[in-house]
Short mmCIF file of C-alpha atoms in Angstrom, two decimals:
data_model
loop_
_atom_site.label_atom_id
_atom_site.label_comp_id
_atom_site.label_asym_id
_atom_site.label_seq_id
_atom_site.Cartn_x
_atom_site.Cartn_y
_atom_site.Cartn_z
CA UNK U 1 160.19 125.01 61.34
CA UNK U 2 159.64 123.76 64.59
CA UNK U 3 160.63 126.58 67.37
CA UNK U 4 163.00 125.87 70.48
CA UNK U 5 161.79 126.71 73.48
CA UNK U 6 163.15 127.31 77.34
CA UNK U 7 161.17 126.02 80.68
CA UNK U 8 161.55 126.79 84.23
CA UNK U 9 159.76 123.15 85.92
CA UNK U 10 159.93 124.42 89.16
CA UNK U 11 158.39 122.85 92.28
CA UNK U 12 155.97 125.81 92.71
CA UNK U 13 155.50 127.03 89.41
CA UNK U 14 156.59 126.34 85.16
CA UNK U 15 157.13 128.65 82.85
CA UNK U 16 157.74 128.38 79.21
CA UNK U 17 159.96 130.73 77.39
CA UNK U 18 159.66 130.64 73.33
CA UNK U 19 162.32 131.80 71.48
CA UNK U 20 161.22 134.89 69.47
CA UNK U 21 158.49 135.64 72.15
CA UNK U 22 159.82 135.39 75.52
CA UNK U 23 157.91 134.25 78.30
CA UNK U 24 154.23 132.87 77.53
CA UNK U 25 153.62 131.21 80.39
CA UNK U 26 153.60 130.65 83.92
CA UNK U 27 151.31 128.61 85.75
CA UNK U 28 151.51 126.49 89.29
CA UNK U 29 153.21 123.36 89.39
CA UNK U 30 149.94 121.71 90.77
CA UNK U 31 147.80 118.69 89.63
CA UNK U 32 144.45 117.77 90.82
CA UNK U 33 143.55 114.04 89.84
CA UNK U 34 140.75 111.42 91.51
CA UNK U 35 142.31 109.02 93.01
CA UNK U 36 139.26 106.36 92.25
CA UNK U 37 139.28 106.72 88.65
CA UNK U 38 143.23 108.24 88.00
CA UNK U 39 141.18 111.18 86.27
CA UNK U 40 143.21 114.62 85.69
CA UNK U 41 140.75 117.14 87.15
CA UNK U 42 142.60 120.49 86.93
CA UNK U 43 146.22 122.05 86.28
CA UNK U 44 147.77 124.91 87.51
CA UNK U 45 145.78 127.37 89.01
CA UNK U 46 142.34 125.95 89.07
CA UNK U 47 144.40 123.12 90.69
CA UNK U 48 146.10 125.00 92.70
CA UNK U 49 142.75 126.85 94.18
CA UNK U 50 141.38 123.54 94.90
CA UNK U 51 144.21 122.98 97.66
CA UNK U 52 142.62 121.95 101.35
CA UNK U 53 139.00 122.34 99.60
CA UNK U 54 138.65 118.81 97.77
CA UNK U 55 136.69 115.55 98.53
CA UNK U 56 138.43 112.64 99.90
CA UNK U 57 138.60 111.22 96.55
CA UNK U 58 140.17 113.82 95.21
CA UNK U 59 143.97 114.90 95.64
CA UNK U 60 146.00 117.62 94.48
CA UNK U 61 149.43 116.69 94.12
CA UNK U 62 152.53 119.10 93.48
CA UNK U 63 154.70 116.69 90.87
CA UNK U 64 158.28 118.10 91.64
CA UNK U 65 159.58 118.06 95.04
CA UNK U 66 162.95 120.03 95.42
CA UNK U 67 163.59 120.37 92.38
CA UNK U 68 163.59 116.96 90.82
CA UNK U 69 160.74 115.05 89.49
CA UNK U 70 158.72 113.11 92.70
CA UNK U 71 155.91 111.83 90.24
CA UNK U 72 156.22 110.94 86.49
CA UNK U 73 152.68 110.35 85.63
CA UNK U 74 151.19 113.72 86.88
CA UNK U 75 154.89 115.68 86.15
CA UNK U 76 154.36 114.29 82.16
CA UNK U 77 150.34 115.65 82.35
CA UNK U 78 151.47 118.37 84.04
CA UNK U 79 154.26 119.21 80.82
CA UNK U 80 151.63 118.31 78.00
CA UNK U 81 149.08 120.65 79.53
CA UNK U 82 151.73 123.66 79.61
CA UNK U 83 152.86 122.65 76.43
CA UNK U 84 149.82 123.00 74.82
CA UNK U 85 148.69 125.98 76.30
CA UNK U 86 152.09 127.39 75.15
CA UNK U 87 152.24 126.28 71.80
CA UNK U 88 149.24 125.37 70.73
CA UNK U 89 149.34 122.86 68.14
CA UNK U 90 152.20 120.41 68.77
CA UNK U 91 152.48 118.71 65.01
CA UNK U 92 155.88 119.29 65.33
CA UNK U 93 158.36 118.56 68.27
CA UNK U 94 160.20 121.53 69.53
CA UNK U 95 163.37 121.08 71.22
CA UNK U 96 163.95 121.99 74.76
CA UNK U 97 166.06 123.79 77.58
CA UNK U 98 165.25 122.86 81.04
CA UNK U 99 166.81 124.08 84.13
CA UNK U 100 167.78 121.72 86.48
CA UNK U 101 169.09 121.89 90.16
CA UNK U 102 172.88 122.01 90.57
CA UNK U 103 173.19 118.79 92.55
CA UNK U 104 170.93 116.50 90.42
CA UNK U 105 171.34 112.84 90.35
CA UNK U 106 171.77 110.80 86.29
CA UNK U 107 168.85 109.54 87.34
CA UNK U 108 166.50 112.73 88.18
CA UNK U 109 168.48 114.04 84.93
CA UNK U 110 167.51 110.73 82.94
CA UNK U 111 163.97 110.80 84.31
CA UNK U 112 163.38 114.25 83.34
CA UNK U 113 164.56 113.82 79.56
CA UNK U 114 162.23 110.67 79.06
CA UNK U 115 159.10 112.68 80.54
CA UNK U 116 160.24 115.51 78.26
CA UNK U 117 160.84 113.47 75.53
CA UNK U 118 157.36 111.99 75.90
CA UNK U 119 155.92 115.42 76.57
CA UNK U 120 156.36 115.95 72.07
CA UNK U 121 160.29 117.06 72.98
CA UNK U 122 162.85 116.32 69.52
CA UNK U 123 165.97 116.92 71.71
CA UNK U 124 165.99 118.06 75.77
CA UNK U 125 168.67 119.56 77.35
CA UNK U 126 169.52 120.39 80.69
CA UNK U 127 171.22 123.84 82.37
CA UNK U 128 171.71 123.82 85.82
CA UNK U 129 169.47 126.55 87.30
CA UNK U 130 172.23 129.34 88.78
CA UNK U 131 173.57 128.91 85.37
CA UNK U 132 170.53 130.20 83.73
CA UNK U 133 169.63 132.36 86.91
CA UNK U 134 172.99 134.57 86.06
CA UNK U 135 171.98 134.97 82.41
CA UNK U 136 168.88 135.54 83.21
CA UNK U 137 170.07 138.26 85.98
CA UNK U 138 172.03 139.74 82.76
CA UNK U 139 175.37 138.48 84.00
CA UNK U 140 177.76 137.71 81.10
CA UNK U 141 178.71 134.61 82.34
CA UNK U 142 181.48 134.62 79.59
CA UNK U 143 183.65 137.68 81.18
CA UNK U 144 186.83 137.09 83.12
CA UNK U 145 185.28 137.82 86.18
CA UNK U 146 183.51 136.09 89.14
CA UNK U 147 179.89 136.37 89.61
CA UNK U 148 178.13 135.28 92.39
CA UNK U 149 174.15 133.90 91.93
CA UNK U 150 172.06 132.76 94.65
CA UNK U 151 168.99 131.49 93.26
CA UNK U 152 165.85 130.68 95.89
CA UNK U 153 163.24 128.86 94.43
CA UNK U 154 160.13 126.89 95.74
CA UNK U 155 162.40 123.38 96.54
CA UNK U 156 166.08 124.58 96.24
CA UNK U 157 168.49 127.05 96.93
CA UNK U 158 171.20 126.69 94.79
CA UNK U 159 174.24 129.36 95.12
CA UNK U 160 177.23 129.66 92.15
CA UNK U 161 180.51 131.40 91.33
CA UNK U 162 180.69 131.68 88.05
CA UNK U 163 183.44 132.96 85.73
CA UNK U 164 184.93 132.87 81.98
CA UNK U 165 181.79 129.92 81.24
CA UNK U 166 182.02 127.68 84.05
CA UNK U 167 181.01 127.25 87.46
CA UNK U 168 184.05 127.90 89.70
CA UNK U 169 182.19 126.55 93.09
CA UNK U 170 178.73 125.51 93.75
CA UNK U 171 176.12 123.88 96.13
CA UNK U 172 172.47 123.20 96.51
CA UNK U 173 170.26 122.25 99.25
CA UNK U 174 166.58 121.19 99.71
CA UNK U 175 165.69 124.13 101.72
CA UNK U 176 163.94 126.99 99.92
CA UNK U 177 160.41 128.37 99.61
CA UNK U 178 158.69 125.49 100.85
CA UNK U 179 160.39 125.14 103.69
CA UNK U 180 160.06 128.49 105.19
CA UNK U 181 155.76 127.44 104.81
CA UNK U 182 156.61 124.56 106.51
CA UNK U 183 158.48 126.15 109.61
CA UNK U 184 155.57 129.06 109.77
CA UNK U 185 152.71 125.92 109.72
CA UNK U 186 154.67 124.09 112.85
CA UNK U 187 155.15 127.29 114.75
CA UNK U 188 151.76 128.42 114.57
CA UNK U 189 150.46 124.81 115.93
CA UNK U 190 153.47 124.93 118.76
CA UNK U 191 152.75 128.67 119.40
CA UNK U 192 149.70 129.57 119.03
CA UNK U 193 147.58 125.69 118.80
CA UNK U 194 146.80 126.93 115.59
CA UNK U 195 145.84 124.65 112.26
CA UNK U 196 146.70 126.47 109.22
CA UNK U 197 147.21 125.11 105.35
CA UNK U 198 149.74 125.81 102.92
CA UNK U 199 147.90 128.62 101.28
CA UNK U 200 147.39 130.34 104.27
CA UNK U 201 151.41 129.34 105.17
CA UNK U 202 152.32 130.88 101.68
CA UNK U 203 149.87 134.44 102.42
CA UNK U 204 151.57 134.52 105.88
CA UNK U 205 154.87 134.60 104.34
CA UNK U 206 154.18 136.88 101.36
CA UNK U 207 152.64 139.71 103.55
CA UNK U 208 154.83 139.81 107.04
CA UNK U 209 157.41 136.80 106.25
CA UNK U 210 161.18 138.25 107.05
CA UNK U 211 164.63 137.45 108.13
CA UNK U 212 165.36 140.53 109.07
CA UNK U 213 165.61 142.75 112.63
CA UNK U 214 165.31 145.71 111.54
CA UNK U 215 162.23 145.67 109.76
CA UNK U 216 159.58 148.06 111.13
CA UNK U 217 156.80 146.25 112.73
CA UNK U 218 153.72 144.62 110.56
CA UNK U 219 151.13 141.85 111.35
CA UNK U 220 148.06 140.26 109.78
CA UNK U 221 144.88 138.19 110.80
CA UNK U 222 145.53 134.37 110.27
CA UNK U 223 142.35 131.70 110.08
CA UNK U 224 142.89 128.43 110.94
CA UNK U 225 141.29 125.71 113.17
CA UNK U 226 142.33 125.66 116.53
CA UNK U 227 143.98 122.56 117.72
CA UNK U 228 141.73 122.66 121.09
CA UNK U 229 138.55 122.87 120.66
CA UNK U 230 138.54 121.88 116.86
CA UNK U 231 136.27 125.18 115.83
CA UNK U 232 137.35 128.08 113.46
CA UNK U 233 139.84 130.78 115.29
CA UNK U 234 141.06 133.94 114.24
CA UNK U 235 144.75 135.53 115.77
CA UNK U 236 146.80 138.10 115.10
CA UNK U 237 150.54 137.85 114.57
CA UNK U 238 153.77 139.92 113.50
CA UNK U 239 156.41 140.20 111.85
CA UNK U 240 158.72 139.77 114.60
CA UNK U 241 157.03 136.08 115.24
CA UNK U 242 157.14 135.06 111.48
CA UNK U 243 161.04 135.74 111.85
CA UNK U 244 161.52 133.28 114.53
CA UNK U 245 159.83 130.77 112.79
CA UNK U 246 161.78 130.99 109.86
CA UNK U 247 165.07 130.90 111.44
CA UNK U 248 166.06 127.75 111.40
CA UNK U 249 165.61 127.73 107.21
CA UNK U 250 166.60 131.11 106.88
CA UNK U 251 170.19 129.96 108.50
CA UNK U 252 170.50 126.70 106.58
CA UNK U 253 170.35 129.17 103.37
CA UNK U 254 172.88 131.87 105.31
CA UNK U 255 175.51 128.69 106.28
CA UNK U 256 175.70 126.87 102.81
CA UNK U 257 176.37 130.50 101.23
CA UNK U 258 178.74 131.47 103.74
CA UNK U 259 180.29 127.56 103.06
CA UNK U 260 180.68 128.61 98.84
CA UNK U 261 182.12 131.60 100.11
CA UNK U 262 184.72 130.16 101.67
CA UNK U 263 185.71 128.10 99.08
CA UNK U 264 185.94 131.14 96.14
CA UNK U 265 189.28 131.42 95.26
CA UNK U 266 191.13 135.06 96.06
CA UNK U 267 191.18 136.26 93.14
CA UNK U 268 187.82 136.07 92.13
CA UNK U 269 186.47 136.94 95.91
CA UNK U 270 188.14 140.25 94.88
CA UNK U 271 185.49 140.36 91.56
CA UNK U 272 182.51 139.74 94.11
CA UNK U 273 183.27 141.82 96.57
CA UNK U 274 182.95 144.85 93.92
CA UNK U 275 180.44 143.70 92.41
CA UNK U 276 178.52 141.47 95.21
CA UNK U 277 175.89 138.75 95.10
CA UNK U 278 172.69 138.42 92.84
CA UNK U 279 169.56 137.11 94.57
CA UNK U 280 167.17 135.43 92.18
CA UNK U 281 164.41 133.45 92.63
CA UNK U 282 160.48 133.85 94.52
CA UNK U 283 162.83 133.40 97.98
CA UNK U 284 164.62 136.36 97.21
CA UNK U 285 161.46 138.83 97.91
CA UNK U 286 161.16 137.67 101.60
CA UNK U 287 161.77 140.32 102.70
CA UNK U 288 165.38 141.47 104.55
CA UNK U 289 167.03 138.16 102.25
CA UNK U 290 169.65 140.60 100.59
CA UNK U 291 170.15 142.14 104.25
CA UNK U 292 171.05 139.08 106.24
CA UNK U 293 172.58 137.74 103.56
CA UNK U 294 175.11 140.73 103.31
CA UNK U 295 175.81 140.36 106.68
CA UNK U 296 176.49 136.91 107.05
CA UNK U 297 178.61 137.20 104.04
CA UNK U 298 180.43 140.84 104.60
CA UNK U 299 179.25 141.06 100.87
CA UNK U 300 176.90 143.77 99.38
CA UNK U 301 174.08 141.76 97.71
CA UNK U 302 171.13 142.93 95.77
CA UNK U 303 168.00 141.28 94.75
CA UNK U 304 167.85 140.94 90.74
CA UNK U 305 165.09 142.41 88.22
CA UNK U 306 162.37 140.37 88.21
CA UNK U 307 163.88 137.48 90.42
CA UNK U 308 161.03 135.10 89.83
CA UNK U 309 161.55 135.08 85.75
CA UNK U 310 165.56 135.06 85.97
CA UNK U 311 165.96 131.27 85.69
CA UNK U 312 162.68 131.16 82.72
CA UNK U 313 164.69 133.87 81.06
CA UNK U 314 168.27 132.28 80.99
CA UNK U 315 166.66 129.24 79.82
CA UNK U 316 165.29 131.91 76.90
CA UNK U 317 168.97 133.00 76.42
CA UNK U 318 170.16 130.10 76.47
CA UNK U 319 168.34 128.80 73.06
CA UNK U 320 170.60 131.34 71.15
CA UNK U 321 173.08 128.82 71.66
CA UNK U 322 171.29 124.92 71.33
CA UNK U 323 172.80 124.08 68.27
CA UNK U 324 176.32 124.18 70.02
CA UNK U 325 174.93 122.17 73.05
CA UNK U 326 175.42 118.21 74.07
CA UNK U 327 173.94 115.82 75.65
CA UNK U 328 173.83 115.88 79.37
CA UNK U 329 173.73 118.89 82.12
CA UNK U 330 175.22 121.87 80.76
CA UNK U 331 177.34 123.63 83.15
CA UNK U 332 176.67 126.60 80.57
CA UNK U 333 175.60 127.50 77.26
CA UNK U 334 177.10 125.45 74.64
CA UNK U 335 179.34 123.29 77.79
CA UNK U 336 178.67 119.96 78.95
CA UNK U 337 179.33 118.77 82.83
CA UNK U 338 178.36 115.07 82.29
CA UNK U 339 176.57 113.20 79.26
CA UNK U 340 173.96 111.37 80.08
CA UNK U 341 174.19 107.27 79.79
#
């Protein structure tokens, strides 16, 4: 009997959850192919290590871009390879739950079907990704009660009020984890005429990267090429500088919050304010995210268990209920927003 199984195809990262034995894996949404011959070199993390270090001839590409699929060929490789490592053998065709961003277009949604469908899947459907982000946060989405779920992932930030099965208000925007490596890469080269890659972007932002004042006071040597002279150079920066070059993301993510805030209707503002706002997703670690975001809100907010796996583990949850689900985006479990043409 062919299992079902759940998969988080995020712009940085995929995992697979299989019902009966959770999460198996979880590997970088990266794909290194030569560009002479169309070869597949590497996927995932031997990909993902060959970033800035590869021959002209050979690329690595990262197939989903906010959230949506930016490159069929190498997203479909990129699905097989996971799949297999997953699974193992594929002689049967498993069906599949994959989260989605909130504000996806038919066609991201239709493109993402056919690539699972020629991936081995028997039947895909889609939940959008707060969705599975509050199940996977152990919200019972079911309750009459509003929930709040802002979910920060590599491409998207997508924030929800949830209640009784349905999304009450959403939104989504293309501003997430990838953009806060992007603002730290232009402000080292306007501050500091500093070259630095993604990699070193990402490190930067995992070991000093906040949003936050009151943070006591950290910093770390960053290697890059120097803009000047062309040659190898070595700084030092904080903390304090890493904040102001995130702030122009950091606010996008504080406004559109502050935006589905505004919208939540009173009675269910009453059910968040008790209970506050869930932060899921990689974005959610940088650190003083719950902080700001309680004080641009004037709600409490706390980070969930495990934010990275919340959206990989609704997905998981979400199989206990695929024979009640149809075609198109579910809002939630066993609902349908739209059906796909």
């Amino acid at each position: 009997m062919a299992r079902d199984i759940g998969i988080d195809l995020g712009t940085s990262s995929v995992l697979i959850y299989v019902k009966g034995k959770k999460i198996v894996l979880e590997e970088p949404s990266v794909v290194a192919c030569d560009c002479e011959t169309g070869q597949i070199k590497k996927i995932g993390r031997e990909a993902e290590a060959m970033i800035g270090r590869t021959p002209p001839h050979i690329t690595t590409i990262r197939p989903m871009r906010d959230g949506v699929i930016s490159h069929y060929d190498m997203t479909l490789c990129l699905l097989q390879w996971c799949l297999r490592r997953a699974l193992g053998s594929m002689a049967y065709r498993p069906r599949m739950v994959i989260c989605v961003p909130s504000g996806i277009t038919d066609v991201a949604e239709r493109a993402l079907v056919a690539a699972a469908t020629q991936a081995g899947a028997s039947k895909t459907f889609l939940i959008e990704e707060p969705v599975a982000a509050a199940m996977g946060a152990g919200i019972d989405i079911d309750a009459p009660r509003g929930s709040m779920v802002v979910d920060i992932g590599g491409g998207t930030t997508d924030v929800a009020v949830i209640s009784m099965g349905g999304i009450v208000v959403s939104d989504s925007i293309k501003c997430a984890g990838d953009k806060f490596d992007d603002a730290i890469i232009r402000y080292m080269r306007r501050k500091h005429n500093l070259f630095i890659g993604d990699r070193m972007a990402e490190e930067i932002k995992m070991k000093i990267g906040t949003v936050w004042a009151g943070d006591s006071e950290k910093s770390m040597e960053v290697k890059g090429r120097c803009l000047i002279e062309g040659l190898p150079k070595k700084i030092v920066v904080t903390n304090r500088e890493i904040m102001e070059a995130v702030e122009e993301p950091a606010q996008q993510i504080m406004d559109t919050v502050c935006r589905v805030v505004e919208k939540i209707p009173t009675e269910l503002l009453s059910d968040i304010a008790a209970s506050g706002i869930i932060l899921t997703g990689g974005g959610a670690l940088l650190s003083g995210m719950d902080k700001r975001m309680a004080k641009a809100t004037g709600l409490t907010c706390r980070i969930a268990e495990n934010p990275v796996r919340c959206v990989a583990n609704g997905t998981g949850l979400a199989l206990e209920h695929i024979s009640e689900m149809q075609d198109g985006t579910q809002n939630v479990a066993g609902r349908s927003r739209r059906r796909n043409a």
